[in-house]
């Protein structure tokens, strides 16, 4: 046979194969018949077509005819192929091999005509039979991924291929849900094996347009990936983003796998460029889906946020966590509703706050996370969620930032957030949870944090205490306040200036916060003592505002019992009361230097307050505002004369709400109140016994240092406040025969004696002044015990006023006070009697000042200030006594006359000065 005839035979055979392929597509046979018909000649036909394309790559006629037959065969087979049959996989694989040349790695080579025509054929198959490819998308996408890196010459056919490749996202919008899932799965599978684009790819590659489209989509949001860095990202990641953008409307079909894949890339990929791009894609998807579908966004919130939040929690790259938190902050700032995903977000922020990373590395992430928390708290305050689980997660998150070690200001602000949440959601469960969190944080080893926690704890209790029931109060007192008190006391039990504790503290403090510290707080123990002071001050606030409520709630359950049963029964408040008194008594009896001063003062104040609140009258504040007839005397504001109207000086103090309704209080409550006062007053007397026992140690060599002076001053001021509350009942002459009053006066006189300054001092000490004024007030109110103390101190001044003698300032001031009491009015008389114990001087004070019709202040005083003589014969004794009594009587009357003359002289001088100033 001639060579010409051989070519004709080949041509005829080739056309027969082509015609057969076309017949497969156009015949009206059913699918089973077509499968049987194709099955017999599928393999040989495919081999012949591939052979022709490889042997005749430059022949346009052969390539076009071969590919036309290939198209008919593939479209027919794809439409009837069933899952599990390999023919679809084979035909797609052979077609892709025709597209990608063997010299793929050499980008300088140009594509042949057969390659370009095969690419066109592939896109035609995708457009018409995309839904028939099913699970074999991986084969096609591998080809497209390699194609995106090839360089084209700029010819029209190649530009068309670039255009078709860039429209793969638009193509996905026409796929059915099942095919779309297969396509997304194929892209994810491919990106896991090829996560980075070839570094040798050129800007005029076939994938250039698709990368530009991706940058354009990202520019609609705040993105961190640089446009020129997108070129280094693999084709599957970029194309998958474009597919997601085109199908946001049916995101529930494929979105979870896409979000999880990008979140995984953002968390674990070694390339920072890929991590940044993945975060940009995830944030773009979250914002777009929430904006697009408002009705189903609650369903999408968890779907979108769970992988995203998981990335922030699990990543080992600090920059990735920082970018993720910034993205989260942007989403919250844009105002998107994420209420359904709040528990996930708050759990993520809690993980960041509890991270064990270094302060320098993780500090910025913690600050960004806390900014997210503040945005969420603001939303919470505007619209609190109904789910208790969400509130608990929010409180846990705030508590985590309170304990975080990255920034002290963050911790302090988070503590304030807990208080704000409790104010907004004052339900019992929420408040109890907040208080338990604060109680737990009170053991923080950072002094600023725990002090802020203690103050916030008691502010929260005082602010919300009016709504607490008996069970809540019992829980708060026994398991919250006392728990804080115990752990603060235990932590501060280490000796002051312990080198071990100080070195430990210094090793934990960041260089950023190393500042000069006052000597009173330069050790761990001193700082814990400061926290203990704040705790005692907080208990003061609680008792001052809620003592009556606590007393009423504690006895509420005993209403059905008789009075004796109520008094004999010890309830939770009784135990708390005894424990408070024991704690403040322990603190007030401390001996030491200035490091314990604040703690001792707090103990004294709390002990006095306990006595005041449990008294019959209740707590009465002793603060005074400036009014008429007042001037500064020795550094203190004092009244110089009584006013005609009581409205000129107004007290700023407040009284317990129950004070005005004393008549309506149940007898059981009053009896219980009296029992509590008795115990508090006993503790006060124990403090007096302690001071008496250690009087020698406190006074030293006759000089009391400033620390003890401050303590004694606070005690004196507290006793004056206590007298204001109890002068009409517990400390009156009629109450128990004046027994408590006598003990009280003895305590005041002890403070006067212990607080003596230098004998040559010209002024009273700051502790003596309030005690002396208190004795004067009690004397004017008819207290013979108080006037006895004043006379015992200042009698020498009264009797020997014309004689030069070396008297200390306390005697001088006491003498002046006696003169003031005696010169209040002309109705002052002195009577003298002789008793077996000595000479008795009876001074009848003015009744108006006494406040009672028949009360006289009687003061025993030996006329000669000497020891009692032995009993003399009755007659001699009577004569000598008469002489002495006459002398004393004459001396006192001379003093009264002298004082009255001085008073008249001063009034004349004032009148002259007043007339003189009228002409100035």
GROMACS .gro file of C-alpha atoms in nm, residues 19-414:
model
  396
   19UNK     CA    1  -1.819   1.077   1.449
   20UNK     CA    2  -1.868   0.808   1.711
   21UNK     CA    3  -1.804   1.058   1.989
   22UNK     CA    4  -2.052   1.302   1.839
   23UNK     CA    5  -2.306   1.023   1.809
   24UNK     CA    6  -2.270   0.945   2.178
   25UNK     CA    7  -2.384   1.298   2.253
   26UNK     CA    8  -2.672   1.326   2.006
   27UNK     CA    9  -2.824   0.976   2.014
   28UNK     CA   10  -3.157   0.925   2.191
   29UNK     CA   11  -3.052   0.615   2.383
   30UNK     CA   12  -3.116   0.589   2.752
   31UNK     CA   13  -2.835   0.620   3.008
   32UNK     CA   14  -2.784   0.246   3.045
   33UNK     CA   15  -2.754   0.197   2.669
   34UNK     CA   16  -2.517   0.490   2.638
   35UNK     CA   17  -2.298   0.352   2.914
   36UNK     CA   18  -2.282   0.012   2.740
   37UNK     CA   19  -2.211   0.174   2.405
   38UNK     CA   20  -1.937   0.401   2.542
   39UNK     CA   21  -1.790   0.137   2.766
   40UNK     CA   22  -1.672  -0.076   2.479
   41UNK     CA   23  -1.481   0.195   2.291
   42UNK     CA   24  -1.403   0.442   2.569
   43UNK     CA   25  -1.047   0.337   2.629
   44UNK     CA   26  -0.928   0.300   2.267
   45UNK     CA   27  -1.100   0.621   2.162
   46UNK     CA   28  -0.940   0.819   2.443
   47UNK     CA   29  -0.597   0.677   2.361
   48UNK     CA   30  -0.630   0.769   1.995
   49UNK     CA   31  -0.739   1.126   2.072
   50UNK     CA   32  -0.451   1.180   2.315
   51UNK     CA   33  -0.206   1.032   2.063
   52UNK     CA   34  -0.322   1.268   1.791
   53UNK     CA   35  -0.296   1.574   2.015
   54UNK     CA   36   0.054   1.487   2.130
   55UNK     CA   37   0.184   1.393   1.784
   56UNK     CA   38   0.024   1.684   1.600
   57UNK     CA   39   0.033   1.972   1.850
   58UNK     CA   40   0.081   2.238   1.583
   59UNK     CA   41  -0.192   2.119   1.345
   60UNK     CA   42  -0.492   2.332   1.411
   61UNK     CA   43  -0.725   2.097   1.215
   62UNK     CA   44  -0.615   1.788   1.404
   63UNK     CA   45  -0.622   1.961   1.741
   64UNK     CA   46  -0.961   2.119   1.683
   65UNK     CA   47  -1.119   1.796   1.556
   66UNK     CA   48  -0.964   1.589   1.834
   67UNK     CA   49  -1.072   1.829   2.106
   68UNK     CA   50  -1.420   1.855   1.956
   69UNK     CA   51  -1.453   1.478   1.983
   70UNK     CA   52  -1.305   1.494   2.333
   71UNK     CA   53  -1.566   1.750   2.430
   72UNK     CA   54  -1.851   1.536   2.301
   73UNK     CA   55  -1.718   1.229   2.479
   74UNK     CA   56  -1.661   1.410   2.810
   75UNK     CA   57  -1.997   1.591   2.816
   76UNK     CA   58  -2.178   1.268   2.735
   77UNK     CA   59  -1.990   1.069   2.994
   78UNK     CA   60  -2.008   1.333   3.272
   79UNK     CA   61  -2.385   1.364   3.242
   80UNK     CA   62  -2.448   0.990   3.285
   81UNK     CA   63  -2.150   0.883   3.498
   82UNK     CA   64  -2.226   0.735   3.837
   83UNK     CA   65  -2.026   0.767   4.158
   84UNK     CA   66  -1.771   0.492   4.192
   85UNK     CA   67  -1.697   0.463   3.820
   86UNK     CA   68  -1.347   0.573   3.716
   87UNK     CA   69  -1.430   0.696   3.363
   88UNK     CA   70  -1.507   1.052   3.481
   89UNK     CA   71  -1.182   1.070   3.673
   90UNK     CA   72  -0.988   0.936   3.375
   91UNK     CA   73  -1.132   1.178   3.123
   92UNK     CA   74  -1.072   1.480   3.350
   93UNK     CA   75  -0.719   1.367   3.433
   94UNK     CA   76  -0.628   1.315   3.066
   95UNK     CA   77  -0.769   1.654   2.975
   96UNK     CA   78  -0.569   1.827   3.249
   97UNK     CA   79  -0.251   1.657   3.128
   98UNK     CA   80  -0.312   1.807   2.785
   99UNK     CA   81  -0.338   2.154   2.941
  100UNK     CA   82  -0.030   2.156   3.164
  101UNK     CA   83   0.284   2.088   2.962
  102UNK     CA   84   0.568   1.871   3.080
  103UNK     CA   85   0.793   2.177   3.103
  104UNK     CA   86   0.566   2.336   3.358
  105UNK     CA   87   0.851   2.448   3.584
  106UNK     CA   88   1.013   2.642   3.301
  107UNK     CA   89   0.806   2.960   3.291
  108UNK     CA   90   1.005   3.103   3.000
  109UNK     CA   91   0.850   2.851   2.755
  110UNK     CA   92   0.541   2.949   2.561
  111UNK     CA   93   0.223   2.747   2.547
  112UNK     CA   94   0.143   2.551   2.233
  113UNK     CA   95  -0.176   2.571   2.036
  114UNK     CA   96  -0.291   2.236   2.176
  115UNK     CA   97  -0.244   2.358   2.532
  116UNK     CA   98  -0.446   2.673   2.472
  117UNK     CA   99  -0.725   2.484   2.296
  118UNK     CA  100  -0.733   2.226   2.577
  119UNK     CA  101  -0.769   2.505   2.833
  120UNK     CA  102  -1.062   2.645   2.639
  121UNK     CA  103  -1.216   2.300   2.628
  122UNK     CA  104  -1.179   2.260   3.005
  123UNK     CA  105  -1.357   2.585   3.081
  124UNK     CA  106  -1.637   2.489   2.842
  125UNK     CA  107  -1.678   2.161   3.026
  126UNK     CA  108  -1.684   2.349   3.359
  127UNK     CA  109  -1.948   2.592   3.242
  128UNK     CA  110  -2.183   2.324   3.106
  129UNK     CA  111  -2.110   2.022   3.324
  130UNK     CA  112  -1.983   2.169   3.654
  131UNK     CA  113  -2.259   2.000   3.853
  132UNK     CA  114  -2.159   1.664   3.701
  133UNK     CA  115  -1.797   1.669   3.820
  134UNK     CA  116  -1.901   1.576   4.174
  135UNK     CA  117  -1.608   1.456   4.388
  136UNK     CA  118  -1.343   1.486   4.115
  137UNK     CA  119  -1.295   1.859   4.153
  138UNK     CA  120  -0.950   1.805   4.300
  139UNK     CA  121  -0.816   1.697   3.960
  140UNK     CA  122  -0.951   2.008   3.794
  141UNK     CA  123  -0.835   2.245   4.065
  142UNK     CA  124  -0.481   2.109   4.059
  143UNK     CA  125  -0.471   2.194   3.693
  144UNK     CA  126  -0.611   2.542   3.749
  145UNK     CA  127  -0.368   2.605   4.032
  146UNK     CA  128  -0.071   2.522   3.809
  147UNK     CA  129  -0.225   2.722   3.528
  148UNK     CA  130  -0.247   3.032   3.751
  149UNK     CA  131   0.130   3.037   3.782
  150UNK     CA  132   0.203   3.009   3.410
  151UNK     CA  133   0.302   3.319   3.221
  152UNK     CA  134   0.111   3.420   2.910
  153UNK     CA  135   0.230   3.629   2.615
  154UNK     CA  136  -0.069   3.862   2.608
  155UNK     CA  137  -0.240   3.717   2.303
  156UNK     CA  138  -0.615   3.725   2.284
  157UNK     CA  139  -0.667   3.350   2.336
  158UNK     CA  140  -0.448   3.357   2.644
  159UNK     CA  141  -0.624   3.666   2.779
  160UNK     CA  142  -0.952   3.484   2.740
  161UNK     CA  143  -0.812   3.198   2.946
  162UNK     CA  144  -0.704   3.443   3.217
  163UNK     CA  145  -1.052   3.594   3.215
  164UNK     CA  146  -1.221   3.256   3.240
  165UNK     CA  147  -0.994   3.157   3.527
  166UNK     CA  148  -1.082   3.476   3.716
  167UNK     CA  149  -1.454   3.396   3.684
  168UNK     CA  150  -1.436   3.076   3.881
  169UNK     CA  151  -1.601   3.257   4.171
  170UNK     CA  152  -1.893   3.361   3.955
  171UNK     CA  153  -1.916   3.008   3.820
  172UNK     CA  154  -1.962   2.872   4.174
  173UNK     CA  155  -2.275   3.082   4.219
  174UNK     CA  156  -2.454   2.860   3.963
  175UNK     CA  157  -2.360   2.531   4.123
  176UNK     CA  158  -2.602   2.332   4.327
  177UNK     CA  159  -2.542   2.291   4.700
  178UNK     CA  160  -2.389   1.946   4.673
  179UNK     CA  161  -2.147   2.047   4.398
  180UNK     CA  162  -2.055   2.361   4.589
  181UNK     CA  163  -1.965   2.147   4.891
  182UNK     CA  164  -1.748   1.926   4.670
  183UNK     CA  165  -1.580   2.232   4.520
  184UNK     CA  166  -1.506   2.384   4.859
  185UNK     CA  167  -1.376   2.054   4.993
  186UNK     CA  168  -1.149   2.021   4.692
  187UNK     CA  169  -1.006   2.369   4.743
  188UNK     CA  170  -0.945   2.301   5.112
  189UNK     CA  171  -0.776   1.969   5.034
  190UNK     CA  172  -0.558   2.133   4.771
  191UNK     CA  173  -0.458   2.427   4.990
  192UNK     CA  174  -0.339   2.192   5.263
  193UNK     CA  175  -0.087   2.039   5.024
  194UNK     CA  176   0.001   2.361   4.843
  195UNK     CA  177  -0.016   2.647   5.090
  196UNK     CA  178   0.228   2.882   4.918
  197UNK     CA  179   0.256   3.012   4.566
  198UNK     CA  180   0.577   2.969   4.371
  199UNK     CA  181   0.813   3.256   4.435
  200UNK     CA  182   0.909   3.262   4.065
  201UNK     CA  183   0.556   3.352   3.952
  202UNK     CA  184   0.538   3.664   3.736
  203UNK     CA  185   0.289   3.948   3.754
  204UNK     CA  186   0.155   3.867   3.402
  205UNK     CA  187   0.052   3.514   3.493
  206UNK     CA  188  -0.285   3.363   3.419
  207UNK     CA  189  -0.386   3.408   3.783
  208UNK     CA  190  -0.310   3.782   3.798
  209UNK     CA  191  -0.672   3.890   3.763
  210UNK     CA  192  -0.803   3.656   4.029
  211UNK     CA  193  -0.550   3.793   4.276
  212UNK     CA  194  -0.650   4.148   4.189
  213UNK     CA  195  -1.014   4.059   4.243
  214UNK     CA  196  -0.930   3.920   4.587
  215UNK     CA  197  -0.751   4.242   4.686
  216UNK     CA  198  -1.047   4.444   4.565
  217UNK     CA  199  -1.287   4.242   4.780
  218UNK     CA  200  -1.067   4.281   5.088
  219UNK     CA  201  -1.049   4.657   5.046
  220UNK     CA  202  -1.415   4.684   5.141
  221UNK     CA  203  -1.307   4.610   5.502
  222UNK     CA  204  -1.010   4.707   5.718
  223UNK     CA  205  -0.752   4.449   5.619
  224UNK     CA  206  -0.394   4.392   5.731
  225UNK     CA  207  -0.258   4.204   5.429
  226UNK     CA  208  -0.055   4.422   5.196
  227UNK     CA  209  -0.172   4.412   4.831
  228UNK     CA  210   0.171   4.316   4.699
  229UNK     CA  211   0.188   4.026   4.948
  230UNK     CA  212  -0.129   3.863   4.818
  231UNK     CA  213   0.066   3.741   4.513
  232UNK     CA  214   0.261   3.508   4.743
  233UNK     CA  215  -0.051   3.329   4.868
  234UNK     CA  216  -0.150   3.000   4.708
  235UNK     CA  217  -0.420   2.995   4.441
  236UNK     CA  218  -0.657   2.765   4.637
  237UNK     CA  219  -0.674   3.006   4.934
  238UNK     CA  220  -0.741   3.307   4.712
  239UNK     CA  221  -0.994   3.131   4.490
  240UNK     CA  222  -1.175   2.985   4.791
  241UNK     CA  223  -1.219   3.337   4.928
  242UNK     CA  224  -1.377   3.456   4.603
  243UNK     CA  225  -1.608   3.154   4.598
  244UNK     CA  226  -1.717   3.233   4.953
  245UNK     CA  227  -1.789   3.595   4.862
  246UNK     CA  228  -2.014   3.487   4.574
  247UNK     CA  229  -2.208   3.244   4.792
  248UNK     CA  230  -2.261   3.430   5.122
  249UNK     CA  231  -2.634   3.392   5.068
  250UNK     CA  232  -2.615   3.017   5.126
  251UNK     CA  233  -2.328   3.026   5.373
  252UNK     CA  234  -2.483   2.762   5.594
  253UNK     CA  235  -2.426   2.513   5.313
  254UNK     CA  236  -2.047   2.535   5.313
  255UNK     CA  237  -1.947   2.817   5.551
  256UNK     CA  238  -1.844   2.614   5.853
  257UNK     CA  239  -1.575   2.423   5.665
  258UNK     CA  240  -1.445   2.742   5.504
  259UNK     CA  241  -1.427   2.935   5.833
  260UNK     CA  242  -1.259   2.644   6.008
  261UNK     CA  243  -1.003   2.608   5.731
  262UNK     CA  244  -0.909   2.976   5.727
  263UNK     CA  245  -0.905   2.983   6.107
  264UNK     CA  246  -0.667   2.688   6.107
  265UNK     CA  247  -0.443   2.865   5.859
  266UNK     CA  248  -0.449   3.179   6.073
  267UNK     CA  249  -0.351   2.980   6.379
  268UNK     CA  250  -0.091   2.733   6.252
  269UNK     CA  251   0.052   2.847   5.919
  270UNK     CA  252   0.421   2.934   5.941
  271UNK     CA  253   0.389   3.224   5.698
  272UNK     CA  254   0.280   3.551   5.854
  273UNK     CA  255   0.140   3.660   5.517
  274UNK     CA  256  -0.091   3.360   5.503
  275UNK     CA  257  -0.197   3.415   5.864
  276UNK     CA  258  -0.281   3.778   5.797
  277UNK     CA  259  -0.475   3.690   5.482
  278UNK     CA  260  -0.668   3.419   5.664
  279UNK     CA  261  -0.773   3.661   5.938
  280UNK     CA  262  -0.881   3.912   5.676
  281UNK     CA  263  -1.095   3.650   5.505
  282UNK     CA  264  -1.255   3.534   5.829
  283UNK     CA  265  -1.340   3.886   5.945
  284UNK     CA  266  -1.475   3.971   5.597
  285UNK     CA  267  -1.694   3.663   5.605
  286UNK     CA  268  -1.827   3.736   5.954
  287UNK     CA  269  -1.918   4.094   5.874
  288UNK     CA  270  -2.067   4.011   5.533
  289UNK     CA  271  -2.281   3.722   5.654
  290UNK     CA  272  -2.413   3.910   5.957
  291UNK     CA  273  -2.497   4.210   5.740
  292UNK     CA  274  -2.649   4.012   5.453
  293UNK     CA  275  -2.891   3.786   5.637
  294UNK     CA  276  -3.044   3.964   5.935
  295UNK     CA  277  -3.310   3.701   5.999
  296UNK     CA  278  -3.078   3.405   6.036
  297UNK     CA  279  -2.776   3.587   6.181
  298UNK     CA  280  -2.835   3.442   6.527
  299UNK     CA  281  -2.798   3.098   6.374
  300UNK     CA  282  -2.478   3.206   6.202
  301UNK     CA  283  -2.317   3.374   6.502
  302UNK     CA  284  -2.191   3.056   6.664
  303UNK     CA  285  -2.103   2.909   6.325
  304UNK     CA  286  -1.886   3.208   6.245
  305UNK     CA  287  -1.737   3.291   6.584
  306UNK     CA  288  -1.650   2.948   6.722
  307UNK     CA  289  -1.358   2.874   6.481
  308UNK     CA  290  -1.247   3.236   6.490
  309UNK     CA  291  -1.236   3.246   6.870
  310UNK     CA  292  -1.067   2.907   6.877
  311UNK     CA  293  -0.787   3.047   6.662
  312UNK     CA  294  -0.716   3.325   6.912
  313UNK     CA  295  -0.713   3.079   7.198
  314UNK     CA  296  -0.491   2.812   7.044
  315UNK     CA  297  -0.240   2.999   6.829
  316UNK     CA  298   0.123   2.998   6.937
  317UNK     CA  299   0.199   3.310   6.735
  318UNK     CA  300   0.159   3.629   6.932
  319UNK     CA  301   0.116   3.842   6.620
  320UNK     CA  302  -0.167   3.615   6.507
  321UNK     CA  303  -0.348   3.652   6.839
  322UNK     CA  304  -0.301   4.026   6.827
  323UNK     CA  305  -0.445   4.049   6.473
  324UNK     CA  306  -0.737   3.826   6.570
  325UNK     CA  307  -0.818   4.040   6.872
  326UNK     CA  308  -0.800   4.356   6.663
  327UNK     CA  309  -1.040   4.199   6.414
  328UNK     CA  310  -1.275   4.108   6.697
  329UNK     CA  311  -1.257   4.462   6.829
  330UNK     CA  312  -1.341   4.600   6.485
  331UNK     CA  313  -1.644   4.374   6.459
  332UNK     CA  314  -1.769   4.486   6.800
  333UNK     CA  315  -1.704   4.853   6.721
  334UNK     CA  316  -1.910   4.824   6.401
  335UNK     CA  317  -2.209   4.741   6.617
  336UNK     CA  318  -2.284   4.392   6.491
  337UNK     CA  319  -2.507   4.188   6.715
  338UNK     CA  320  -2.310   3.896   6.858
  339UNK     CA  321  -2.522   3.833   7.166
  340UNK     CA  322  -2.567   3.465   7.078
  341UNK     CA  323  -2.189   3.423   7.058
  342UNK     CA  324  -2.111   3.615   7.379
  343UNK     CA  325  -2.015   3.306   7.579
  344UNK     CA  326  -1.766   3.205   7.307
  345UNK     CA  327  -1.615   3.552   7.286
  346UNK     CA  328  -1.591   3.595   7.661
  347UNK     CA  329  -1.433   3.253   7.697
  348UNK     CA  330  -1.172   3.360   7.442
  349UNK     CA  331  -1.100   3.685   7.625
  350UNK     CA  332  -1.073   3.493   7.950
  351UNK     CA  333  -0.814   3.263   7.793
  352UNK     CA  334  -0.612   3.565   7.680
  353UNK     CA  335  -0.625   3.717   8.027
  354UNK     CA  336  -0.515   3.390   8.187
  355UNK     CA  337  -0.237   3.329   7.937
  356UNK     CA  338   0.102   3.229   8.073
  357UNK     CA  339   0.295   3.426   7.810
  358UNK     CA  340   0.544   3.687   7.920
  359UNK     CA  341   0.424   4.034   8.010
  360UNK     CA  342   0.631   4.206   7.742
  361UNK     CA  343   0.515   3.971   7.465
  362UNK     CA  344   0.150   3.931   7.556
  363UNK     CA  345   0.075   4.272   7.709
  364UNK     CA  346  -0.055   4.429   7.388
  365UNK     CA  347  -0.283   4.132   7.323
  366UNK     CA  348  -0.422   4.160   7.674
  367UNK     CA  349  -0.488   4.532   7.628
  368UNK     CA  350  -0.673   4.469   7.302
  369UNK     CA  351  -0.874   4.188   7.458
  370UNK     CA  352  -0.968   4.414   7.746
  371UNK     CA  353  -1.083   4.681   7.500
  372UNK     CA  354  -1.315   4.417   7.352
  373UNK     CA  355  -1.445   4.337   7.698
  374UNK     CA  356  -1.524   4.702   7.766
  375UNK     CA  357  -1.730   4.719   7.448
  376UNK     CA  358  -1.922   4.410   7.554
  377UNK     CA  359  -1.981   4.543   7.905
  378UNK     CA  360  -2.122   4.864   7.756
  379UNK     CA  361  -2.363   4.655   7.551
  380UNK     CA  362  -2.447   4.452   7.859
  381UNK     CA  363  -2.531   4.762   8.059
  382UNK     CA  364  -2.765   4.880   7.784
  383UNK     CA  365  -2.938   4.547   7.725
  384UNK     CA  366  -2.856   4.274   7.980
  385UNK     CA  367  -2.898   3.920   7.843
  386UNK     CA  368  -3.155   3.697   8.002
  387UNK     CA  369  -2.939   3.385   8.007
  388UNK     CA  370  -2.767   3.336   8.340
  389UNK     CA  371  -2.488   3.143   8.168
  390UNK     CA  372  -2.397   3.453   7.968
  391UNK     CA  373  -2.383   3.668   8.281
  392UNK     CA  374  -2.163   3.414   8.453
  393UNK     CA  375  -1.924   3.407   8.158
  394UNK     CA  376  -1.908   3.787   8.157
  395UNK     CA  377  -1.829   3.796   8.528
  396UNK     CA  378  -1.567   3.524   8.485
  397UNK     CA  379  -1.407   3.727   8.210
  398UNK     CA  380  -1.397   4.041   8.424
  399UNK     CA  381  -1.253   3.839   8.709
  400UNK     CA  382  -0.982   3.700   8.482
  401UNK     CA  383  -0.872   4.050   8.384
  402UNK     CA  384  -0.876   4.152   8.750
  403UNK     CA  385  -0.624   3.876   8.816
  404UNK     CA  386  -0.421   3.927   8.498
  405UNK     CA  387  -0.059   4.026   8.547
  406UNK     CA  388  -0.007   4.220   8.226
  407UNK     CA  389  -0.115   4.568   8.330
  408UNK     CA  390  -0.217   4.706   8.668
  409UNK     CA  391  -0.455   4.961   8.516
  410UNK     CA  392  -0.639   4.685   8.333
  411UNK     CA  393  -0.694   4.502   8.659
  412UNK     CA  394  -0.820   4.812   8.836
  413UNK     CA  395  -1.062   4.897   8.556
  414UNK     CA  396  -1.192   4.540   8.547
   0.00000   0.00000   0.00000
